[in-house]
mmCIF file of C-alpha atoms and ligand atoms in Angstrom:
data_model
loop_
_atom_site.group_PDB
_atom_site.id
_atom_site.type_symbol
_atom_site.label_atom_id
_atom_site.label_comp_id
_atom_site.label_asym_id
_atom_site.label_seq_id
_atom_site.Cartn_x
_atom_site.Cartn_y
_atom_site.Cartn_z
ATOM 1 C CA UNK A 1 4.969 -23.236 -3.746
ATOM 2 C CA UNK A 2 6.130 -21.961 -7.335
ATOM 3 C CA UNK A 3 8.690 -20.423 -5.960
ATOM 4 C CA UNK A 4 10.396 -23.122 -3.941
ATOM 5 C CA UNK A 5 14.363 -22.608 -3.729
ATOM 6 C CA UNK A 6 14.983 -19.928 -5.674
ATOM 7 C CA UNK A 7 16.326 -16.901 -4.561
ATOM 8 C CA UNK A 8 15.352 -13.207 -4.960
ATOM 9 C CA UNK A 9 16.168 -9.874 -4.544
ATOM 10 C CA UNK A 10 13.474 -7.396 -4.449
ATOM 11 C CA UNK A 11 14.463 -3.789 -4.829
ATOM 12 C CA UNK A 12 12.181 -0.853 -2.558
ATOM 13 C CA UNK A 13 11.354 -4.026 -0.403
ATOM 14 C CA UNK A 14 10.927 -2.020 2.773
ATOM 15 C CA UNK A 15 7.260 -0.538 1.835
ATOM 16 C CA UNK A 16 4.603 -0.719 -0.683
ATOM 17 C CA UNK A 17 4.435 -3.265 -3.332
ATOM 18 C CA UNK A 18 8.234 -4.216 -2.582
ATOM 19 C CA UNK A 19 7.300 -5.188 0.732
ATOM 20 C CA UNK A 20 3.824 -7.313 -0.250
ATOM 21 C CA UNK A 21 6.310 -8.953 -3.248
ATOM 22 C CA UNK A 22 9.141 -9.684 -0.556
ATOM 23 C CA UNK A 23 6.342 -11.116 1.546
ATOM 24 C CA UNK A 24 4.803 -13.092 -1.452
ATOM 25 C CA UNK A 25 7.741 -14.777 -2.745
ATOM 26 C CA UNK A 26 8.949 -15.688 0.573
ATOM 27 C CA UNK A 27 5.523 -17.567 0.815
ATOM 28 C CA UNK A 28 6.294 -19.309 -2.099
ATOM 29 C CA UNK A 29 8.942 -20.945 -0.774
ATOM 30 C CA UNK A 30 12.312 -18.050 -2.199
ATOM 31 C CA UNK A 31 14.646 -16.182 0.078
ATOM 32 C CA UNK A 32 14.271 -12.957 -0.326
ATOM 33 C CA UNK A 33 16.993 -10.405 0.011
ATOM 34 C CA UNK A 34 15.305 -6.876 0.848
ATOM 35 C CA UNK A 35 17.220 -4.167 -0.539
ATOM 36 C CA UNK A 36 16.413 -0.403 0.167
ATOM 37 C CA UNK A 37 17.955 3.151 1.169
ATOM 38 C CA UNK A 38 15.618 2.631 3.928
ATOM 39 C CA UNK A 39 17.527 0.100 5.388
ATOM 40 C CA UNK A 40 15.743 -0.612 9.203
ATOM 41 C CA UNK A 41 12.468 -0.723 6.913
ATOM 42 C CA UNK A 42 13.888 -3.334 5.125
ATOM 43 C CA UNK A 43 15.254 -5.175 7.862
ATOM 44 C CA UNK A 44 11.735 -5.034 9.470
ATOM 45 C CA UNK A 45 10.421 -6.730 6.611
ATOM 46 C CA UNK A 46 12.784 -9.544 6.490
ATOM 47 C CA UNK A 47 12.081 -10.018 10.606
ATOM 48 C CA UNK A 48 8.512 -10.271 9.284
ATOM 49 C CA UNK A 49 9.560 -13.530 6.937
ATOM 50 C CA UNK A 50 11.812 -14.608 9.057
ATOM 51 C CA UNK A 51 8.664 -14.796 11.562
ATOM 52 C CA UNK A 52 6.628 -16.661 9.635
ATOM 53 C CA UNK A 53 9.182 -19.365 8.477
ATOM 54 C CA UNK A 54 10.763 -17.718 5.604
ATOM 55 C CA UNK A 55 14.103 -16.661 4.516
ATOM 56 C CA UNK A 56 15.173 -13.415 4.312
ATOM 57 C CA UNK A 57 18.112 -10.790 5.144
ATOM 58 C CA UNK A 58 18.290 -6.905 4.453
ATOM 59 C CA UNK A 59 20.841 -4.992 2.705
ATOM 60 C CA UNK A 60 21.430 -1.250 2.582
ATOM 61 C CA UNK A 61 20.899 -0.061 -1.176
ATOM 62 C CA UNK A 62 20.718 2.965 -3.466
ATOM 63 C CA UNK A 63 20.551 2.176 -6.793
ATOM 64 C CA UNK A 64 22.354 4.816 -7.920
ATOM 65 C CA UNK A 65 25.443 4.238 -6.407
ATOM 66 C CA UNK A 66 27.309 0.883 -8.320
ATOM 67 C CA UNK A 67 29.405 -0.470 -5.629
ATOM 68 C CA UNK A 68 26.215 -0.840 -3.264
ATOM 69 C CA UNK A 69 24.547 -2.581 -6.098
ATOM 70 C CA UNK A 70 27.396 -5.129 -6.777
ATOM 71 C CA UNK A 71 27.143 -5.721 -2.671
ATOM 72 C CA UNK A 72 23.522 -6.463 -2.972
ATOM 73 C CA UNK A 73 24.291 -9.280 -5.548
ATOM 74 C CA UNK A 74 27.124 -10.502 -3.394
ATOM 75 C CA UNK A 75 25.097 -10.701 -0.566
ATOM 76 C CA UNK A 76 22.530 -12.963 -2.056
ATOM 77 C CA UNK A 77 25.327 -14.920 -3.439
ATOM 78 C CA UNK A 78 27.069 -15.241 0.028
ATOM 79 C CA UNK A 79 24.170 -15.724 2.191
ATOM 80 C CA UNK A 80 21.755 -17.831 0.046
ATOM 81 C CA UNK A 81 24.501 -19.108 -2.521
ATOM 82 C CA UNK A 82 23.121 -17.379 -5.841
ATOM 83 C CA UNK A 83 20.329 -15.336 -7.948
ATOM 84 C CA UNK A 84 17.197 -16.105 -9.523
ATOM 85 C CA UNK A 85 15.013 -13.408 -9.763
ATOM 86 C CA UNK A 86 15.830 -9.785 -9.675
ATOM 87 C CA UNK A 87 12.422 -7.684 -9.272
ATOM 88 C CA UNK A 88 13.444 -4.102 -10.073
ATOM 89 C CA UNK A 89 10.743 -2.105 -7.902
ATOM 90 C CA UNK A 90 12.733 1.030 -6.162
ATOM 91 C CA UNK A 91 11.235 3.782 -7.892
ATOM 92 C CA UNK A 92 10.293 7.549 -7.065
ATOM 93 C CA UNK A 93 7.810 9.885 -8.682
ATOM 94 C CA UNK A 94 6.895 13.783 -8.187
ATOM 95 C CA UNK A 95 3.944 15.657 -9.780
ATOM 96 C CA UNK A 96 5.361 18.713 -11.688
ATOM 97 C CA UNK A 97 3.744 20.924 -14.188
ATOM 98 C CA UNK A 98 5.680 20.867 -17.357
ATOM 99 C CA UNK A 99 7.072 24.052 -16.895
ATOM 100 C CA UNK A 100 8.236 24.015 -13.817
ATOM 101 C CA UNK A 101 9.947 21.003 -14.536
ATOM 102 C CA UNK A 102 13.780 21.680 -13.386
ATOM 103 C CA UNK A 103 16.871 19.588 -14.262
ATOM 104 C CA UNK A 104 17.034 18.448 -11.047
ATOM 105 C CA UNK A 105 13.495 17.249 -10.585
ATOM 106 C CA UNK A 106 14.245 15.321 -14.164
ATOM 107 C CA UNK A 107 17.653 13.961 -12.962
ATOM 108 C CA UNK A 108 15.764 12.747 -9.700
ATOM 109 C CA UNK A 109 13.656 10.420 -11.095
ATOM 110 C CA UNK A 110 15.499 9.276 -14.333
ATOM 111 C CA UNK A 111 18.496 8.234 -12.061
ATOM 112 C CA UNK A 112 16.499 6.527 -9.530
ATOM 113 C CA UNK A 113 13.881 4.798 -11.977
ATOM 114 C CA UNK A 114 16.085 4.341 -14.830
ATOM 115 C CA UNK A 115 19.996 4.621 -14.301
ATOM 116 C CA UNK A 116 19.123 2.296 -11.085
ATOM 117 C CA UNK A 117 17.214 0.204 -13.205
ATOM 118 C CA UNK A 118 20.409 -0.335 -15.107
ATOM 119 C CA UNK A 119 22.799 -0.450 -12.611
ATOM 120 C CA UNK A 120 20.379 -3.538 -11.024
ATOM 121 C CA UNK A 121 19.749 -5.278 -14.141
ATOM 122 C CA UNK A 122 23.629 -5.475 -14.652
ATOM 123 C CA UNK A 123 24.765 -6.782 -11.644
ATOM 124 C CA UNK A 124 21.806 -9.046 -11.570
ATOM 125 C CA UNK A 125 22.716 -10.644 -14.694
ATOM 126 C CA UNK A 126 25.937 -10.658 -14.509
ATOM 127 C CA UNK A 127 25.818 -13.096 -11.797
ATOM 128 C CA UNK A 128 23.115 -14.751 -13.582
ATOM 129 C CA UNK A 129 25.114 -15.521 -16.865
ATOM 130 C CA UNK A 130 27.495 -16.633 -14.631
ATOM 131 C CA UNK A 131 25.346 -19.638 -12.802
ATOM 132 C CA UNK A 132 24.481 -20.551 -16.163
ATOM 133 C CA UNK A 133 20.782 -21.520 -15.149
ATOM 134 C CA UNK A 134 18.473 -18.753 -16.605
ATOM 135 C CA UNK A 135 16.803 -16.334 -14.270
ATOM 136 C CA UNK A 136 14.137 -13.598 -14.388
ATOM 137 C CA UNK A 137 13.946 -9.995 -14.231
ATOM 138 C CA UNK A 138 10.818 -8.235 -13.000
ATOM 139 C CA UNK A 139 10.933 -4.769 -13.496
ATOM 140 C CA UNK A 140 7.751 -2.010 -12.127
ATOM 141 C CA UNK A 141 6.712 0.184 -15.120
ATOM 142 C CA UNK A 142 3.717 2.324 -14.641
ATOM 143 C CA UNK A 143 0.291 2.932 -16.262
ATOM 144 C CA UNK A 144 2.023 6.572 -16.306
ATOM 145 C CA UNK A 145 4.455 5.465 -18.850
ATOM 146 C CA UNK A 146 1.960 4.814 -21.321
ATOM 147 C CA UNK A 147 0.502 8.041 -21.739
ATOM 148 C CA UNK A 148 1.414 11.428 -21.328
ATOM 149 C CA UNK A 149 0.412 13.958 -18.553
ATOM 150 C CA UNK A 150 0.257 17.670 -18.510
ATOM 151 C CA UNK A 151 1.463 17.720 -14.427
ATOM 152 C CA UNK A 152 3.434 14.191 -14.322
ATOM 153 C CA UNK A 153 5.888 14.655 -17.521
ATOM 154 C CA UNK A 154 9.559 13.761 -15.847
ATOM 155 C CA UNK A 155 7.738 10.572 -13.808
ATOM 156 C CA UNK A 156 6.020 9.019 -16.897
ATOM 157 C CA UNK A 157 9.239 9.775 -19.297
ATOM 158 C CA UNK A 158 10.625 7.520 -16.920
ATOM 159 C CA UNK A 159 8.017 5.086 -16.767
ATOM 160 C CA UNK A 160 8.053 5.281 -20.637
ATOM 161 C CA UNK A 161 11.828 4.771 -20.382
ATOM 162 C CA UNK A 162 11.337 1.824 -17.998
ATOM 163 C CA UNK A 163 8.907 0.056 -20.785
ATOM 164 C CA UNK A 164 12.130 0.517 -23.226
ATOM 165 C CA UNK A 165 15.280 -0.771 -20.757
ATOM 166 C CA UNK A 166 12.531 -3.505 -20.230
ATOM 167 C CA UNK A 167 12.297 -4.683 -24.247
ATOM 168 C CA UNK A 168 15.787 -3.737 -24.588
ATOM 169 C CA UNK A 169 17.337 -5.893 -21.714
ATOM 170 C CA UNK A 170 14.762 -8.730 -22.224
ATOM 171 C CA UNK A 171 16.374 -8.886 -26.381
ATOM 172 C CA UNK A 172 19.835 -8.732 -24.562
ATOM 173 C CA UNK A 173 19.703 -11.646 -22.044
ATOM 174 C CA UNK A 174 17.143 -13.725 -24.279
ATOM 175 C CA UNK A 175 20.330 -16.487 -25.249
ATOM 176 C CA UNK A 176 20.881 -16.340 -21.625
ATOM 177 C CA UNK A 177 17.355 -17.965 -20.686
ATOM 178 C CA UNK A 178 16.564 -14.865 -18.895
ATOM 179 C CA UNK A 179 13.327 -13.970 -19.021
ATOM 180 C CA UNK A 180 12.794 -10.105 -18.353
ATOM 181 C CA UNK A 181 9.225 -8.718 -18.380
ATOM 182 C CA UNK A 182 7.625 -5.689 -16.564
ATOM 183 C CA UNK A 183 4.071 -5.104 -14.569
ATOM 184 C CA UNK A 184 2.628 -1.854 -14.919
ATOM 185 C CA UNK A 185 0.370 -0.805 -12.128
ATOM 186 C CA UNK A 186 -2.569 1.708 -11.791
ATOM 187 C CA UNK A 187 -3.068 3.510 -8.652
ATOM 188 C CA UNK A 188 -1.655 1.788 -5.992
ATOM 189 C CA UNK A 189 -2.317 2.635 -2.070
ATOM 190 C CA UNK A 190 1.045 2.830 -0.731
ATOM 191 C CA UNK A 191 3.035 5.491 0.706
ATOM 192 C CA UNK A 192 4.042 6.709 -2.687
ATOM 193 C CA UNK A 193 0.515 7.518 -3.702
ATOM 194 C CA UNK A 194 0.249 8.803 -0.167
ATOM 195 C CA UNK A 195 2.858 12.013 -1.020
ATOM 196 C CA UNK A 196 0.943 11.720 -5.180
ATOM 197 C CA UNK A 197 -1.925 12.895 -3.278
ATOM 198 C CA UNK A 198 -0.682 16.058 -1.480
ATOM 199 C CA UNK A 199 1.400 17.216 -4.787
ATOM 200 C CA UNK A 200 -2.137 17.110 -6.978
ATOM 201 C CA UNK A 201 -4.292 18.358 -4.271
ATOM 202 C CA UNK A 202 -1.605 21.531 -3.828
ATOM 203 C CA UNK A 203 -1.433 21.988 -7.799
ATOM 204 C CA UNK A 204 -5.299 21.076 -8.271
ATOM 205 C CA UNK A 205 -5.762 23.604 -5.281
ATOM 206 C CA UNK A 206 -7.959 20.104 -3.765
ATOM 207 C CA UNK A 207 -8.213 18.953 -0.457
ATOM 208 C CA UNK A 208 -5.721 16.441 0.452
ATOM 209 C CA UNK A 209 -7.455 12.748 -0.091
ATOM 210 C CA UNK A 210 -9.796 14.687 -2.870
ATOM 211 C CA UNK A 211 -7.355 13.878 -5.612
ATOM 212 C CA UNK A 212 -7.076 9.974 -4.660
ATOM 213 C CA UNK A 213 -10.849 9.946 -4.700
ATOM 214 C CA UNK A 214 -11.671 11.282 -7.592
ATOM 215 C CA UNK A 215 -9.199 9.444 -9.269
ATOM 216 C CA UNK A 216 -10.429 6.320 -8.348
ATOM 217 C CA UNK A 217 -13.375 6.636 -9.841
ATOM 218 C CA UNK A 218 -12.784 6.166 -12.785
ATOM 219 C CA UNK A 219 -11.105 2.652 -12.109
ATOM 220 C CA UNK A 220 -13.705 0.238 -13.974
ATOM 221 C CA UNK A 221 -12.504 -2.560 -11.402
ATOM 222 C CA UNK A 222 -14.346 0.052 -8.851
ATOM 223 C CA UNK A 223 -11.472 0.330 -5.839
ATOM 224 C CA UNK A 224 -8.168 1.643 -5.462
ATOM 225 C CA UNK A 225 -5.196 -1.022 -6.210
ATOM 226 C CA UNK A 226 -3.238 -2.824 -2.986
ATOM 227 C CA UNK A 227 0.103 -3.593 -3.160
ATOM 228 C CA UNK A 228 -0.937 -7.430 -2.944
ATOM 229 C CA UNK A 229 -2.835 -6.822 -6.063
ATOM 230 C CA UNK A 230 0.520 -6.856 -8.024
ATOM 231 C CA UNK A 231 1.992 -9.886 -6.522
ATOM 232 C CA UNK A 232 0.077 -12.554 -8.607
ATOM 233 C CA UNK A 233 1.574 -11.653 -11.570
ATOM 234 C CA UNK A 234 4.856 -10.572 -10.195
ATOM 235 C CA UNK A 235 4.893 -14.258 -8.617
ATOM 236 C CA UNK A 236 3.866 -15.562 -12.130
ATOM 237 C CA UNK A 237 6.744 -13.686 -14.065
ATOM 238 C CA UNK A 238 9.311 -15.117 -11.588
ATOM 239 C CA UNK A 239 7.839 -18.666 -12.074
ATOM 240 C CA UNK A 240 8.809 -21.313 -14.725
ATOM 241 C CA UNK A 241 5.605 -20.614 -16.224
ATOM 242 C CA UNK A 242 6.445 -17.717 -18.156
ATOM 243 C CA UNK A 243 9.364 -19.466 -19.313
ATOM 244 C CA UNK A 244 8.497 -18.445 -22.367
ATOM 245 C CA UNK A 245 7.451 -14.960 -22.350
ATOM 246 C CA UNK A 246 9.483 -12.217 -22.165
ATOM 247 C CA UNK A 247 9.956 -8.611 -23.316
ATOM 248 C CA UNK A 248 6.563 -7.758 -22.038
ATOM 249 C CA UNK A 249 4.501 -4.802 -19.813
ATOM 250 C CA UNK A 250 1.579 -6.052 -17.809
ATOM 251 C CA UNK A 251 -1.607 -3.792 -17.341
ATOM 252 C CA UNK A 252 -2.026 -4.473 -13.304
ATOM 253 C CA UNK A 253 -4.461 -1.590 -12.852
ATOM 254 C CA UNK A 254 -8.227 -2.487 -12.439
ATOM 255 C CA UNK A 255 -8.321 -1.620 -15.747
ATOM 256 C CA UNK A 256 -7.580 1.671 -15.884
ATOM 257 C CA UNK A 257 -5.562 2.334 -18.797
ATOM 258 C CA UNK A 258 -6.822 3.130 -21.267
ATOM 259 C CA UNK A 259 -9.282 5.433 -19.825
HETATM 260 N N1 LIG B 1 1.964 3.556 -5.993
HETATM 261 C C1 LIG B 1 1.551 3.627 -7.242
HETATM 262 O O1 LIG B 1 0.414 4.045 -7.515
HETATM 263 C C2 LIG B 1 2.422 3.166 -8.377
HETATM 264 C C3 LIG B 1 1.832 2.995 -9.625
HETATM 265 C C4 LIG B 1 2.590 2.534 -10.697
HETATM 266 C C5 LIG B 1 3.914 2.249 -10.512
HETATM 267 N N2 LIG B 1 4.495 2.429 -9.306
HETATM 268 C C6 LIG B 1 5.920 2.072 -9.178
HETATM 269 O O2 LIG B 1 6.013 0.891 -8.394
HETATM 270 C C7 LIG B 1 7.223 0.898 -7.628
HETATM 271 C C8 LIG B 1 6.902 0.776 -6.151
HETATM 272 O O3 LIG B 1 6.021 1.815 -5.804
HETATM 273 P P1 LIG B 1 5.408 1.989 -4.332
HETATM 274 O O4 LIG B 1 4.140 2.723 -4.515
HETATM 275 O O5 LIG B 1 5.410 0.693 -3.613
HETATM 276 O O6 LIG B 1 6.509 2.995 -3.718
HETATM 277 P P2 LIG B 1 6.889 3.377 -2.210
HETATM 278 O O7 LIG B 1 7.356 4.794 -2.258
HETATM 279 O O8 LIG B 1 5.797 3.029 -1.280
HETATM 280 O O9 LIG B 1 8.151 2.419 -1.949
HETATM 281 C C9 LIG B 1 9.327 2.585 -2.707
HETATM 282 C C10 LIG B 1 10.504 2.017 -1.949
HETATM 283 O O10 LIG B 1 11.677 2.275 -2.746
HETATM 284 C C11 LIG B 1 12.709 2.756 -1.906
HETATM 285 N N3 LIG B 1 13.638 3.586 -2.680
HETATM 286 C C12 LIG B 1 13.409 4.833 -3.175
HETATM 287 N N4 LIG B 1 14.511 5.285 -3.788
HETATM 288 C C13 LIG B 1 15.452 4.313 -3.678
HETATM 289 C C14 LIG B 1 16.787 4.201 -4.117
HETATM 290 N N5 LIG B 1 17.411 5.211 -4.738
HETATM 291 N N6 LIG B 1 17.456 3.059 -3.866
HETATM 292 C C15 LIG B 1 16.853 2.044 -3.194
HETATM 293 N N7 LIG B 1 15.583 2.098 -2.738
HETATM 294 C C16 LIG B 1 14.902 3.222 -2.977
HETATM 295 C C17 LIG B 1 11.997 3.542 -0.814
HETATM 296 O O11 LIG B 1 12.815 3.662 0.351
HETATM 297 C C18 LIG B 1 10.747 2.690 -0.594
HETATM 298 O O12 LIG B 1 10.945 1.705 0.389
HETATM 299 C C19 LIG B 1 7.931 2.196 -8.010
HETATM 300 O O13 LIG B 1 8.841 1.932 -9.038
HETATM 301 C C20 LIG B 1 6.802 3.088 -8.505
HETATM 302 O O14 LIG B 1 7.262 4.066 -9.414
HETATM 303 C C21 LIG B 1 3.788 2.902 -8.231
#
């Protein structure tokens, strides 16, 4: 188990990737706490770990609001007596054309994936300067924030922005021994890509499910992405083996980008 005591709080835990991390690290021996906005999904995931021998509680989060971040740090203090790892995975995305593009639609996702992001990171390793042991941040980038995209601008500016906060943070907690280091995945078969799929096939004037298809055609690993697909290296970036590596973005996406 390479994961064996520590403890970690997985943003989004409730579906998706968050959930299939949650579930990971708890098989590798952390306790987990699931924080989400969707708190009974969260709670159904910790039931799920707590099922299979593992350690985990739920706590009620958005990450835009501060004092419910601080209270998801205390609770992993006061129910599992610290902080490890802090994977950063809440996010949100919408497909807009450029010019349709409204200041609300931008605020949306730039509060969410970013400000949250911030907010998280904080707290996180606040409490982790604090212990005095090092820790690790795992944050979830995107392939869409290394490229542009005619109908996806305010999502990958964020994802772009995520790639930043992720270099800039890393350089910030480096004399701390905290390692911080993002995964950026392809196209991923979660709920997310779920709604994805509607927005293009509406603006694409596509059948729903046409969109996903297509695009996964052109993945040279040949299949769509599962959330489990990301837990490998989000295990690995939480583990004392990239003890020395930080400040980085890692391509989880079949190969995709660049394509
Ligand atoms: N699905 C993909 O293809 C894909 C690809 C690349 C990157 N990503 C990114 O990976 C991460 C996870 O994606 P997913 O596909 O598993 O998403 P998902 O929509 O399936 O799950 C996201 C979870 O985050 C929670 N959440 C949303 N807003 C929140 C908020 N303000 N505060 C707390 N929790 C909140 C939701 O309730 C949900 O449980 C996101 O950051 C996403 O942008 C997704």
């Amino acid at each position: 188990m390479r994961l064996n005591g520590k403890i970690a709080i997985v943003t989004g835990g409730a579906q998706g990737m968050g959930r299939a991390i949650s579930l990971r690290y708890a098989q590798e021996g952390a306790s987990v706490v699931l924080a989400d906005m969707n708190l009974q999904g969260a709670e159904t995931v910790a039931e799920e770990i707590k099922g299979a021998g593992g350690k985990a509680i739920a706590v009620a989060l958005d990450v835009r609001d501060q004092n419910q971040v601080q209270g998801m740090v205390d609770a992993a203090v006061e129910h599992f007596g610290g902080l490890d790892i802090l994977v950063n995975n809440a996010g949100v995305g919408k497909i807009i054309p450029f010019l349709e593009t409204t200041e609300a639609d931008w605020n949306f996702m730039f509060d969410i994936n970013c400000k949250g992001l911030l907010w998280c990171s904080q707290a996180a390793a606040r409490q982790m300067i604090a212990q005095g042991r090092g820790g690790k941040i795992v944050n979830l980038a995107s392939q869409a924030g290394r490229r542009g995209e005619a109908l996806v601008l305010a999502y990958c500016a964020s994802k772009a922005c995520v790639i930043s906060m992720n270099q800039s943070i890393a350089l910030a907690l480096a004399p701390h021994k905290i390692n911080v280091n993002a995964i950026a995945p392809g196209i991923v078969d979660t709920p997310f890509w779920d709604e994805v799929d509607k927005q293009f096939a509406k603006l694409l004037n596509m059948e729903v499910g046409e969109p996903k298809r297509t695009f996964i055609q052109s993945i040279p690993l040949g299949r769509i992405e599962q959330p489990e697909d990301v837990t490998g290296a989000a295990v690995f970036l939480a583990s004392s083996d990239a003890d020395y590596i930080t400040q980085q973005t890692f391509n989880v996406d079949g190969g995709n980008w660049p394509s």
